[in-house]
PDB file of C-alpha atoms in Angstrom:
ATOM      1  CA  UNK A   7     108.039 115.139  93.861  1.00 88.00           C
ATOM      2  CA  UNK A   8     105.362 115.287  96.687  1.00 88.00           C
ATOM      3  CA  UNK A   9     103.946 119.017  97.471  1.00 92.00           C
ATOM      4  CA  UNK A  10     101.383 119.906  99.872  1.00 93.00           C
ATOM      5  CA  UNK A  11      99.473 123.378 100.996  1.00 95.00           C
ATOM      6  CA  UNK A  12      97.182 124.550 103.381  1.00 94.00           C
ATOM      7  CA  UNK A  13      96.610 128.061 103.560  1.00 93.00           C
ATOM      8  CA  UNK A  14      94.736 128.225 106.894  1.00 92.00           C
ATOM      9  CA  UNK A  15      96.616 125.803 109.223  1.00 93.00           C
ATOM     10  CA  UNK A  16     100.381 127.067 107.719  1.00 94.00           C
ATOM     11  CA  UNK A  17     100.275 129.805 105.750  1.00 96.00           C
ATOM     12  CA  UNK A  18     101.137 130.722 102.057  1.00 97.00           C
ATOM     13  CA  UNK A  19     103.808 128.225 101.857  1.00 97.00           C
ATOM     14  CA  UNK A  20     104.444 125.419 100.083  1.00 97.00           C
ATOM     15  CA  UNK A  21     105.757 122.296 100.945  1.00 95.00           C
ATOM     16  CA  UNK A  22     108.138 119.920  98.499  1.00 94.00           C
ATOM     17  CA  UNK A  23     109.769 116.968  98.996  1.00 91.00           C
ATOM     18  CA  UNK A  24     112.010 115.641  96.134  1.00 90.00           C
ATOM     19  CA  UNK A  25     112.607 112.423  97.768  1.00 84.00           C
ATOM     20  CA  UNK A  26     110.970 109.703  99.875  1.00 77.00           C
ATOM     21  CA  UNK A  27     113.900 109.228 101.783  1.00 76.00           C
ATOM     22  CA  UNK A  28     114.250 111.148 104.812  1.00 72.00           C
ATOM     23  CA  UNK A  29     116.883 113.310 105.797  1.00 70.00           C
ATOM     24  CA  UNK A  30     119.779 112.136 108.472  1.00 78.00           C
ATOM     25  CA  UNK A  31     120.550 115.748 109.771  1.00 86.00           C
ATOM     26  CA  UNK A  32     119.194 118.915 107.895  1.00 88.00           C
ATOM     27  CA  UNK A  33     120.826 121.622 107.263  1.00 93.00           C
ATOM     28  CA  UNK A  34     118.835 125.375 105.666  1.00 94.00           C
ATOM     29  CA  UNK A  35     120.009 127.329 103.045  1.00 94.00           C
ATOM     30  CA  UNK A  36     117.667 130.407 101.888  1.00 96.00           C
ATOM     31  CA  UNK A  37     117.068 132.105  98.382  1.00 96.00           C
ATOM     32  CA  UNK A  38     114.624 134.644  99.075  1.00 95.00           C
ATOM     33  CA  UNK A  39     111.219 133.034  99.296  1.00 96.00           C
ATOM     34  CA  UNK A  40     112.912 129.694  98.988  1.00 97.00           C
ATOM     35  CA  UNK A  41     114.269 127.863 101.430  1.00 97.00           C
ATOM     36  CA  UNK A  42     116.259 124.588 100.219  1.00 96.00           C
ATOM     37  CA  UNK A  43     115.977 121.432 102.850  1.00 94.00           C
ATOM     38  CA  UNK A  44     119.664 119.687 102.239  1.00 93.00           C
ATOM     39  CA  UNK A  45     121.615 116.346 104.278  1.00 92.00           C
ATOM     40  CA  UNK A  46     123.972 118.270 105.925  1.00 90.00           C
ATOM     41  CA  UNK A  47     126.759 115.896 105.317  1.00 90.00           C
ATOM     42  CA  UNK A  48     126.308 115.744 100.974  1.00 90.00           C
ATOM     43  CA  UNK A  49     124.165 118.777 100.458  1.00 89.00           C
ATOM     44  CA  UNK A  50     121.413 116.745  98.644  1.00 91.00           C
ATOM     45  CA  UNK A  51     118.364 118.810  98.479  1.00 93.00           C
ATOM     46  CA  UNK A  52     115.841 116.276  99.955  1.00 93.00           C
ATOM     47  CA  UNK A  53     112.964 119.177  99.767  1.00 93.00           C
ATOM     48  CA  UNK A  54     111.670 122.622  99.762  1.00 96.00           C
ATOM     49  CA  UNK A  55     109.781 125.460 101.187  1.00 97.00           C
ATOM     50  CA  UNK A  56     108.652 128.208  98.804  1.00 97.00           C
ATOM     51  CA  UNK A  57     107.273 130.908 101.323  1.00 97.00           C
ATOM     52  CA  UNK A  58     105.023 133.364  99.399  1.00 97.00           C
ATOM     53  CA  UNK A  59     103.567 130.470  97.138  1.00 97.00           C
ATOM     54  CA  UNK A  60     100.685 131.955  95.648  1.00 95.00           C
ATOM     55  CA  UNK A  61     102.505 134.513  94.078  1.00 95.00           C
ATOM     56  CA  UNK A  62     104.174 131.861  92.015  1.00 96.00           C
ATOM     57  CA  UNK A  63     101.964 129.317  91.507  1.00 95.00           C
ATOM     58  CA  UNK A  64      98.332 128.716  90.966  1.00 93.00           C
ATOM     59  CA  UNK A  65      96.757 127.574  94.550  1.00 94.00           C
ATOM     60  CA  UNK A  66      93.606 128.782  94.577  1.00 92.00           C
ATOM     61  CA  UNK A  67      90.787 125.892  96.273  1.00 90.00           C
ATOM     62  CA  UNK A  68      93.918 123.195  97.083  1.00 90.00           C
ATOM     63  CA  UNK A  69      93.858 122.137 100.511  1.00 88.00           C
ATOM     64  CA  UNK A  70      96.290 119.070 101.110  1.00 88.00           C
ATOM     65  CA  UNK A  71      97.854 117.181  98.644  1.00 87.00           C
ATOM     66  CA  UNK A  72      99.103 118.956  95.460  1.00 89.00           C
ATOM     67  CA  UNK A  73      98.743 117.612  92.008  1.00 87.00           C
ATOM     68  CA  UNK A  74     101.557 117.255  90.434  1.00 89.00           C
ATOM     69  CA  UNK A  75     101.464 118.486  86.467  1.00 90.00           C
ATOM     70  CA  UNK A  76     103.856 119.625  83.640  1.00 92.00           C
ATOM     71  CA  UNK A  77     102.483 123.280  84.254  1.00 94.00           C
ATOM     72  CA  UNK A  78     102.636 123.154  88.179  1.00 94.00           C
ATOM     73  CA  UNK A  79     106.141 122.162  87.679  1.00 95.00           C
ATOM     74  CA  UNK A  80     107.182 125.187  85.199  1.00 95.00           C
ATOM     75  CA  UNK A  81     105.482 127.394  87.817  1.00 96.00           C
ATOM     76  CA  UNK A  82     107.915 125.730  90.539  1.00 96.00           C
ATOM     77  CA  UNK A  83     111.134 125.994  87.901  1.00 96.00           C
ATOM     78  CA  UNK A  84     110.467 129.440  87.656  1.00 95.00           C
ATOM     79  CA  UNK A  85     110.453 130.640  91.079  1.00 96.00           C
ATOM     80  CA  UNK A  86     113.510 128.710  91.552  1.00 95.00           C
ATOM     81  CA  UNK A  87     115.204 130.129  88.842  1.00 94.00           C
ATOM     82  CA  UNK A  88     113.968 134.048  90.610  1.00 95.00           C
ATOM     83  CA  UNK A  89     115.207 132.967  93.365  1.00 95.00           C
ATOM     84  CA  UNK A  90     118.569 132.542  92.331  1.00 93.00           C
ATOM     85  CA  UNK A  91     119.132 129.443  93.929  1.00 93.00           C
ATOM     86  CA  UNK A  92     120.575 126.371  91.516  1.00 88.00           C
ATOM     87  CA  UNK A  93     118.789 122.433  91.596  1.00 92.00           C
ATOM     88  CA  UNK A  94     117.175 120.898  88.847  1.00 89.00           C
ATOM     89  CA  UNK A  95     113.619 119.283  89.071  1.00 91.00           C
ATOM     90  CA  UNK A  96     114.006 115.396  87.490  1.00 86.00           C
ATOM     91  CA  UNK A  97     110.253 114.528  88.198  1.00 88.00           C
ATOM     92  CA  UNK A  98     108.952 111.372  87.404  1.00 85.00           C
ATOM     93  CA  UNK A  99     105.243 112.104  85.829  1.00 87.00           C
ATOM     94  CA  UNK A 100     104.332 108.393  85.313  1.00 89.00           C
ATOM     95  CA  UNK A 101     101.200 107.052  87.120  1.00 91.00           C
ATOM     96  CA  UNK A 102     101.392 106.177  90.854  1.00 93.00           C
ATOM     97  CA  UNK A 103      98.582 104.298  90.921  1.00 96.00           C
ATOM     98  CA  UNK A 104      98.554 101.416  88.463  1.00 97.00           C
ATOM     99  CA  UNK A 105      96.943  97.861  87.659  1.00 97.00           C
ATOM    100  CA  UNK A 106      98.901  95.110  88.904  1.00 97.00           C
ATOM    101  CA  UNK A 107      99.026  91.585  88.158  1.00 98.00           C
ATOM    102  CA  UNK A 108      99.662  89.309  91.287  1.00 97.00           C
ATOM    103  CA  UNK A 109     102.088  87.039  89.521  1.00 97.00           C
ATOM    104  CA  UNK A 110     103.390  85.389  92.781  1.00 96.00           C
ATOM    105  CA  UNK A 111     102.238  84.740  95.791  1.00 96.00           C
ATOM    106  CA  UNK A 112     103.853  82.845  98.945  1.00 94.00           C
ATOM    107  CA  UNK A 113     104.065  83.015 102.550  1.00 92.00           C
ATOM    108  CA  UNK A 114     106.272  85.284 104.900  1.00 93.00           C
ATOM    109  CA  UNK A 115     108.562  84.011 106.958  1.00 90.00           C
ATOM    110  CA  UNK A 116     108.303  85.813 110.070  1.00 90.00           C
ATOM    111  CA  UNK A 117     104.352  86.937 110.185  1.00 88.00           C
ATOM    112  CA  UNK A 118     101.244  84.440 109.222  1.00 85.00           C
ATOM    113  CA  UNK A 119      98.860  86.883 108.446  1.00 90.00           C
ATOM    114  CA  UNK A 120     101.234  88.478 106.175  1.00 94.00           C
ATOM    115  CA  UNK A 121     102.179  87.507 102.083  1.00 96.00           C
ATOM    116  CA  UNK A 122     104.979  88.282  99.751  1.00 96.00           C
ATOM    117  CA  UNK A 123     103.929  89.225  96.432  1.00 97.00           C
ATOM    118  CA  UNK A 124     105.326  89.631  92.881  1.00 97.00           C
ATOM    119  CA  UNK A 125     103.458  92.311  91.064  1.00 98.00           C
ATOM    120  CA  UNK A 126     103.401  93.203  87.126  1.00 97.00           C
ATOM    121  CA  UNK A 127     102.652  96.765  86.770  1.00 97.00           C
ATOM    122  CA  UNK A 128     104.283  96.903  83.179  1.00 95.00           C
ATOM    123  CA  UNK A 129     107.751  97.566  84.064  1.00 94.00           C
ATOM    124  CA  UNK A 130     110.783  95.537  83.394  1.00 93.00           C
ATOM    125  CA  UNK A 131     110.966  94.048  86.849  1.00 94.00           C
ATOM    126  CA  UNK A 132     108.562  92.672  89.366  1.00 97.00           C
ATOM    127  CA  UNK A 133     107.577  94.672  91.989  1.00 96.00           C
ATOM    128  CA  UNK A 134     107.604  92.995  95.838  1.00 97.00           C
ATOM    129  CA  UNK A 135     104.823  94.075  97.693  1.00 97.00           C
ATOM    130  CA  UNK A 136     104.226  93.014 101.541  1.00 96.00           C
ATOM    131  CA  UNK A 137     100.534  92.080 102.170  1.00 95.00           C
ATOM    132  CA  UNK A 138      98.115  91.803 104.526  1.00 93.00           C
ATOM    133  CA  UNK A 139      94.963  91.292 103.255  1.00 94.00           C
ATOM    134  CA  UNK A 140      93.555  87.946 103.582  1.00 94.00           C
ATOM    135  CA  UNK A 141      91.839  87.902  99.913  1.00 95.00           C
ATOM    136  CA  UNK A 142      95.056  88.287  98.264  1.00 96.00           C
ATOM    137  CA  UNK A 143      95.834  85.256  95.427  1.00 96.00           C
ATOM    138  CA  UNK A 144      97.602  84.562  92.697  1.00 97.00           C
ATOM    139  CA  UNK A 145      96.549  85.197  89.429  1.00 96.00           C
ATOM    140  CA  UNK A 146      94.470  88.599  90.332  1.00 97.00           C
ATOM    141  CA  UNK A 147      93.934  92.251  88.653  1.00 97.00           C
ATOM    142  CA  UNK A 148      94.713  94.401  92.056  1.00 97.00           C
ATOM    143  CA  UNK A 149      95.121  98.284  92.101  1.00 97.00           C
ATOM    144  CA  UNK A 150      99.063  99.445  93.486  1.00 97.00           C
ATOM    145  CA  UNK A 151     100.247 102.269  94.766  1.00 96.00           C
ATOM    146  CA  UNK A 152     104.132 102.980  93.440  1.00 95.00           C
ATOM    147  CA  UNK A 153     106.874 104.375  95.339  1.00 92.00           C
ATOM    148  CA  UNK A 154     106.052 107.658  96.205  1.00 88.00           C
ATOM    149  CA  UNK A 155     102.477 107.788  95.103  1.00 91.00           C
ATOM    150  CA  UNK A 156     100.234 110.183  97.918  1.00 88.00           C
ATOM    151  CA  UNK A 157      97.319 107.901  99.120  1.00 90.00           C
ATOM    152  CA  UNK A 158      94.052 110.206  99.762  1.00 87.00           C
ATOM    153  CA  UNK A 159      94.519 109.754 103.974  1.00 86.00           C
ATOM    154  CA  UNK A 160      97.622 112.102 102.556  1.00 84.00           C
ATOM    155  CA  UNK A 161      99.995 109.063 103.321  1.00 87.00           C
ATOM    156  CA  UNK A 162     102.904 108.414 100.886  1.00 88.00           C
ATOM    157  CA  UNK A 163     104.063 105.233 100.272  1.00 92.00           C
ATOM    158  CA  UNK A 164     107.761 104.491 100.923  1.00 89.00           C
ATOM    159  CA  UNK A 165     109.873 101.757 100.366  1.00 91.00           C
ATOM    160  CA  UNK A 166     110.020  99.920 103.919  1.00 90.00           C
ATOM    161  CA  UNK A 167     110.727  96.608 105.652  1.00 90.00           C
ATOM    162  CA  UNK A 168     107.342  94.538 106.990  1.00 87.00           C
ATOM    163  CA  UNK A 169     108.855  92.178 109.415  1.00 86.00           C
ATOM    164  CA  UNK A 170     112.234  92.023 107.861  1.00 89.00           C
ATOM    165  CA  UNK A 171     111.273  91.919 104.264  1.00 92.00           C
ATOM    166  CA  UNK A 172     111.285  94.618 101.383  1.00 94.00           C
ATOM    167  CA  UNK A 173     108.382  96.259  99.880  1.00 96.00           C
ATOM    168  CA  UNK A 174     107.921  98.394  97.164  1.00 96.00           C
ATOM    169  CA  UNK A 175     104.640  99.312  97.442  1.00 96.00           C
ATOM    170  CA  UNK A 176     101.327  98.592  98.135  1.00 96.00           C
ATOM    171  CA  UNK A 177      98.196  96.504  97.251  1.00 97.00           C
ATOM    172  CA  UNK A 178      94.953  99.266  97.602  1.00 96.00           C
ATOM    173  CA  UNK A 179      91.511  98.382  99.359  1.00 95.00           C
ATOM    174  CA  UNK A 180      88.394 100.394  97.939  1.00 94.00           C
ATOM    175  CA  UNK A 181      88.140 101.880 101.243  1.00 93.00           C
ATOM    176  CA  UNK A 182      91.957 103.234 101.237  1.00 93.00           C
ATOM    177  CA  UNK A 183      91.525 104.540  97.814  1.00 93.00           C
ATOM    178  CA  UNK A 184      88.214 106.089  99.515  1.00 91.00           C
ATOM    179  CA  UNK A 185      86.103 105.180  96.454  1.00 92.00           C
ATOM    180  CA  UNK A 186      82.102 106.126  97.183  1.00 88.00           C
ATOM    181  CA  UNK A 187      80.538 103.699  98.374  1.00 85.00           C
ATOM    182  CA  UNK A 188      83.512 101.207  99.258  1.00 85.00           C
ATOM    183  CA  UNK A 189      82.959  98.142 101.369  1.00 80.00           C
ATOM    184  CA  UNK A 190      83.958  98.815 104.883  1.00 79.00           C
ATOM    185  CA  UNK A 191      85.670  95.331 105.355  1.00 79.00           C
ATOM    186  CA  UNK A 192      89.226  93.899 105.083  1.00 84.00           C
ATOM    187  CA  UNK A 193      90.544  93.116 101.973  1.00 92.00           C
ATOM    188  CA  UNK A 194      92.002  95.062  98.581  1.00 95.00           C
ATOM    189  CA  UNK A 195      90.063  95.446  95.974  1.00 95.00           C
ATOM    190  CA  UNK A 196      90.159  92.751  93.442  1.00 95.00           C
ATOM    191  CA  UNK A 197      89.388  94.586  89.714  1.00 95.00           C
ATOM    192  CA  UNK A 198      87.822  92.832  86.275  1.00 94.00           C
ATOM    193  CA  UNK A 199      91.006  90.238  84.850  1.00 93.00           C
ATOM    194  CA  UNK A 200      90.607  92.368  81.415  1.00 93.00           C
ATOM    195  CA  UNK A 201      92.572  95.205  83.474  1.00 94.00           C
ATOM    196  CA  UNK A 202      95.860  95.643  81.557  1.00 95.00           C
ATOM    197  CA  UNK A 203      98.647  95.656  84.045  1.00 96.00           C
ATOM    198  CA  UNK A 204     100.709  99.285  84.107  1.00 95.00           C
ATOM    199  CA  UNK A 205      97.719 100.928  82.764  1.00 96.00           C
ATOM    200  CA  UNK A 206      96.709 103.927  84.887  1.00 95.00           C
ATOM    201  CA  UNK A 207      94.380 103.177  87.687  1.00 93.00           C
ATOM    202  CA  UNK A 208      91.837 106.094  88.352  1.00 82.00           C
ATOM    203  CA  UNK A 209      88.538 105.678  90.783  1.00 71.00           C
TER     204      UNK A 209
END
């Protein structure tokens, strides 16, 4: 789940998307103050407006990016439930921003400046992360942003395609992560090799 608000710019609504994956052709379908976003050709809710927001859920100071908590998420069940309309919330609370561990590292085929990494961030799997940055190696502690995590510029990372190959992810500057004080030069940031991998990353 990804929620954003801003009062001033479009009123006392908020903005939800349930999935990174965008919708082919949308179709509406109201509930009183909410408005369900569903693929017109399955009906999969990809998102939601809840017009009216404050009355439902604390907003007070937030400007942006939403965070997303146990009790935010009640707040949203319940409005849904007043509304009338039926979906059920699965959200995925786990950390978006994690330690890796750059287990692999090799060239990609169709770009020079560009790497293919394996990343531990404590799951079962390796994660494949595209690359750019030219201090990348082997062996290091980096910071990732998951699937779906909300970088600070308000981006979200999707899965995509970098030249024809599949990442799931990405490997986090200082500067991105907009840490005080960050070095204003090209490369991610490389953290202490005690980091635990899947551990929680916060600035």
């Amino acid at each position: 789940m990804i929620a954003s608000y801003n009062r001033e710019f479009v009123g006392d609504v908020l903005l939800v998307e349930l999935t990174t994956e965008s919708a082919v052709k949308t179709k509406l379908e109201r509930h009183g103050d909410l408005v369900l976003l569903q693929e017109e050709s399955t009906s999969e809710v990809k998102g939601f407006n809840l017009f009216n927001a404050s009355k439902y859920v604390e907003l007070d100071g937030v400007v942006g990016n939403v965070e997303i908590s146990k009790e935010f998420v009640a707040s949203i069940e319940k409005a849904i439930a007043e509304s009338g309309a039926a979906l059920d919330l699965n959200v995925d609370f786990s950390p978006k921003f994690v330690v890796g561990h750059v287990v692999e590292l090799g060239d990609h085929p169709n770009a020079d400046k560009l790497h293919i990494t394996k990343v531990d961030v404590g799951e079962d799997e390796l994660l494949q992360i595209v690359c750019g940055a030219p201090n990348v190696a082997q062996g290091q502690k980096v910071v990732v942003a998951k699937i779906g995590a909300v970088m600070p510029s308000g981006m979200v990372i999707k899965e995509s395609a970098l030249r024809g190959v599949e990442s799931f992810g990405m490997l986090c500057s200082a500067r991105e992560l907009e840490i005080p004080n960050a070095p204003q030069v090209k490369g991610i940031m490389i953290l202490d090799d005690s980091a635990q991998a899947g551990t929680p990353f916060k600035a």
